[in-house]
């Protein structure tokens, strides 16, 4: 039973790392990529819908992102959603496609992106610590149900080792993204 608790905690921590990596792909580092628009939700017939479900997203070159809506009536909604988002890009509409030109990053924008990166990293660390707390609580419940105090302590130490390993992984992912952002 304690093994299942530890395995569940490790799996959830691994998913927290995956979520962090997914969030970091939506931060631009000077190149056009469709993942920049992953967090953008467009109001479409009363429902919030991801932009990639309303249009074809392409990158003809490293600085341009093209959005070709399948329904032409959704163009203005997509454009408004991009303008309201925190990605700091301005779309231009030519009637059939929406074009987003990715400007070179300024030093100030790079610093802002590094701050956002750190915010995402801190959220991932908090998630990992919450998972640790939940797993330790489950181990303590098992201690009351019959496992020894020494065994409980050993399992909690194992959970702490997982936590340390995943927090170090968060730091490694953040360092790589910061390096990518600060690259000129």
Short mmCIF file of C-alpha atoms in Angstrom, two decimals:
data_model
loop_
_atom_site.label_atom_id
_atom_site.label_comp_id
_atom_site.label_asym_id
_atom_site.label_seq_id
_atom_site.Cartn_x
_atom_site.Cartn_y
_atom_site.Cartn_z
CA UNK A 1 0.00 0.00 0.00
CA UNK A 2 2.74 2.58 0.81
CA UNK A 3 4.39 1.71 -2.51
CA UNK A 4 1.20 2.69 -4.35
CA UNK A 5 1.14 6.02 -2.48
CA UNK A 6 4.77 6.71 -3.44
CA UNK A 7 4.20 5.67 -7.07
CA UNK A 8 1.12 7.89 -7.31
CA UNK A 9 3.07 10.84 -5.87
CA UNK A 10 5.94 10.29 -8.29
CA UNK A 11 3.55 10.09 -11.26
CA UNK A 12 1.77 13.30 -10.21
CA UNK A 13 5.11 15.11 -9.77
CA UNK A 14 6.15 13.98 -13.24
CA UNK A 15 2.89 15.40 -14.62
CA UNK A 16 3.64 18.72 -12.87
CA UNK A 17 6.96 18.86 -14.76
CA UNK A 18 5.12 18.12 -18.02
CA UNK A 19 2.65 20.90 -17.29
CA UNK A 20 5.52 23.32 -16.63
CA UNK A 21 7.16 22.43 -19.94
CA UNK A 22 3.86 22.93 -21.76
CA UNK A 23 3.37 26.33 -20.10
CA UNK A 24 6.89 27.41 -21.02
CA UNK A 25 6.37 26.60 -24.70
CA UNK A 26 3.72 29.32 -24.80
CA UNK A 27 6.36 31.95 -23.91
CA UNK A 28 7.98 33.34 -27.00
CA UNK A 29 11.72 33.43 -27.27
CA UNK A 30 11.98 35.46 -30.47
CA UNK A 31 10.74 32.75 -32.84
CA UNK A 32 7.30 32.14 -34.27
CA UNK A 33 5.69 28.90 -33.16
CA UNK A 34 2.02 27.88 -33.04
CA UNK A 35 2.42 27.00 -29.36
CA UNK A 36 2.56 30.75 -28.62
CA UNK A 37 -1.21 30.74 -29.03
CA UNK A 38 -1.93 27.66 -26.89
CA UNK A 39 -3.27 29.64 -23.92
CA UNK A 40 -5.47 31.95 -26.00
CA UNK A 41 -9.21 31.27 -25.73
CA UNK A 42 -11.63 32.79 -28.23
CA UNK A 43 -15.32 33.34 -27.57
CA UNK A 44 -16.99 31.42 -30.38
CA UNK A 45 -20.79 31.11 -30.38
CA UNK A 46 -20.88 31.70 -26.63
CA UNK A 47 -18.22 29.14 -25.69
CA UNK A 48 -14.55 29.74 -24.93
CA UNK A 49 -12.59 27.78 -27.55
CA UNK A 50 -8.83 27.42 -28.08
CA UNK A 51 -7.66 29.28 -31.18
CA UNK A 52 -6.07 26.13 -32.63
CA UNK A 53 -9.58 24.58 -32.83
CA UNK A 54 -10.87 27.49 -34.90
CA UNK A 55 -8.08 28.00 -37.40
CA UNK A 56 -5.09 26.57 -39.18
CA UNK A 57 -1.86 27.86 -37.58
CA UNK A 58 1.31 27.97 -39.70
CA UNK A 59 4.77 29.51 -39.52
CA UNK A 60 6.02 30.37 -43.02
CA UNK A 61 9.28 31.73 -41.54
CA UNK A 62 10.90 32.17 -38.16
CA UNK A 63 9.32 35.58 -37.51
CA UNK A 64 5.78 35.17 -38.89
CA UNK A 65 2.75 33.30 -37.61
CA UNK A 66 -0.27 32.88 -39.91
CA UNK A 67 -3.76 32.13 -38.62
CA UNK A 68 -6.26 31.03 -41.24
CA UNK A 69 -9.72 30.71 -39.63
CA UNK A 70 -12.00 28.00 -40.99
CA UNK A 71 -15.00 30.24 -40.34
CA UNK A 72 -14.39 33.77 -41.65
CA UNK A 73 -16.90 35.19 -39.16
CA UNK A 74 -14.56 34.23 -36.30
CA UNK A 75 -11.70 36.44 -37.55
CA UNK A 76 -12.57 39.47 -35.44
CA UNK A 77 -13.04 37.31 -32.32
CA UNK A 78 -9.63 35.68 -32.82
CA UNK A 79 -8.03 39.05 -33.40
CA UNK A 80 -9.60 40.52 -30.24
CA UNK A 81 -8.55 37.51 -28.14
CA UNK A 82 -4.93 37.86 -29.30
CA UNK A 83 -4.92 41.59 -28.56
CA UNK A 84 -6.36 41.02 -25.04
CA UNK A 85 -3.88 38.25 -24.22
CA UNK A 86 -0.61 38.75 -22.33
CA UNK A 87 1.65 37.57 -25.18
CA UNK A 88 2.35 41.14 -26.31
CA UNK A 89 1.74 40.64 -30.03
CA UNK A 90 -0.37 42.66 -32.45
CA UNK A 91 -2.21 40.78 -35.20
CA UNK A 92 -2.92 42.24 -38.62
CA UNK A 93 -5.98 41.11 -40.56
CA UNK A 94 -6.04 41.14 -44.36
CA UNK A 95 -9.56 39.72 -44.74
CA UNK A 96 -8.63 36.07 -45.25
CA UNK A 97 -5.78 35.45 -42.80
CA UNK A 98 -4.46 36.95 -39.62
CA UNK A 99 -0.73 37.61 -39.70
CA UNK A 100 1.37 38.07 -36.57
CA UNK A 101 4.91 39.32 -37.07
CA UNK A 102 7.14 38.42 -34.14
CA UNK A 103 9.44 41.37 -33.44
CA UNK A 104 12.93 40.90 -32.08
CA UNK A 105 12.86 40.84 -28.29
CA UNK A 106 14.01 43.91 -26.42
CA UNK A 107 16.04 43.61 -23.24
CA UNK A 108 13.04 44.81 -21.21
CA UNK A 109 10.73 42.19 -22.79
CA UNK A 110 13.34 39.50 -22.18
CA UNK A 111 13.43 40.46 -18.49
CA UNK A 112 9.62 40.27 -18.35
CA UNK A 113 9.68 36.83 -19.97
CA UNK A 114 12.26 35.63 -17.44
CA UNK A 115 9.95 36.85 -14.64
CA UNK A 116 7.05 34.93 -16.18
CA UNK A 117 9.27 31.87 -16.49
CA UNK A 118 10.14 32.09 -12.80
CA UNK A 119 6.45 32.49 -11.94
CA UNK A 120 5.61 29.30 -13.84
CA UNK A 121 8.51 27.55 -12.11
CA UNK A 122 7.33 28.63 -8.67
CA UNK A 123 3.84 27.36 -9.44
CA UNK A 124 5.32 23.99 -10.44
CA UNK A 125 7.34 23.82 -7.22
CA UNK A 126 4.23 24.60 -5.18
CA UNK A 127 2.35 21.83 -7.00
CA UNK A 128 5.16 19.38 -6.25
CA UNK A 129 5.21 20.36 -2.57
CA UNK A 130 1.43 19.95 -2.37
CA UNK A 131 1.76 16.46 -3.84
CA UNK A 132 4.42 15.69 -1.21
CA UNK A 133 2.09 16.90 1.55
CA UNK A 134 -0.77 14.76 0.24
CA UNK A 135 1.44 11.67 0.01
CA UNK A 136 2.83 12.20 3.52
CA UNK A 137 -0.72 12.57 4.86
CA UNK A 138 -1.67 9.27 3.24
CA UNK A 139 1.39 7.57 4.76
CA UNK A 140 0.43 8.94 8.21
CA UNK A 141 -3.07 7.51 7.76
CA UNK A 142 -1.50 4.15 6.94
CA UNK A 143 0.61 4.44 10.09
CA UNK A 144 -2.57 4.72 12.14
CA UNK A 145 -3.99 1.76 10.20
CA UNK A 146 -1.12 -0.56 10.94
CA UNK A 147 2.34 0.16 9.48
CA UNK A 148 5.16 0.85 11.94
CA UNK A 149 6.44 4.32 12.77
CA UNK A 150 9.89 3.47 11.38
CA UNK A 151 8.40 2.25 8.13
CA UNK A 152 6.28 5.40 7.92
CA UNK A 153 9.35 7.58 8.42
CA UNK A 154 11.26 5.65 5.72
CA UNK A 155 8.43 6.14 3.22
CA UNK A 156 8.24 9.85 4.02
CA UNK A 157 12.00 10.13 3.45
CA UNK A 158 11.55 8.42 0.06
CA UNK A 159 8.81 10.90 -0.82
CA UNK A 160 11.14 13.75 0.16
CA UNK A 161 13.81 12.33 -2.17
CA UNK A 162 11.28 12.34 -5.04
CA UNK A 163 10.37 15.90 -4.17
CA UNK A 164 14.00 17.04 -4.17
CA UNK A 165 14.59 15.29 -7.51
CA UNK A 166 11.59 16.96 -9.16
CA UNK A 167 12.35 20.40 -7.72
CA UNK A 168 15.86 20.06 -9.19
CA UNK A 169 14.26 19.11 -12.52
CA UNK A 170 12.12 22.29 -12.37
CA UNK A 171 15.29 24.34 -11.82
CA UNK A 172 16.96 22.64 -14.79
CA UNK A 173 13.97 23.31 -17.08
CA UNK A 174 13.82 26.95 -15.94
CA UNK A 175 17.55 27.46 -16.50
CA UNK A 176 17.25 26.11 -20.05
CA UNK A 177 14.27 28.36 -20.85
CA UNK A 178 15.97 31.44 -19.37
CA UNK A 179 19.05 30.73 -21.46
CA UNK A 180 16.84 30.44 -24.56
CA UNK A 181 15.08 33.73 -23.74
CA UNK A 182 18.27 35.68 -23.05
CA UNK A 183 19.95 34.38 -26.23
CA UNK A 184 20.36 37.25 -28.70
#
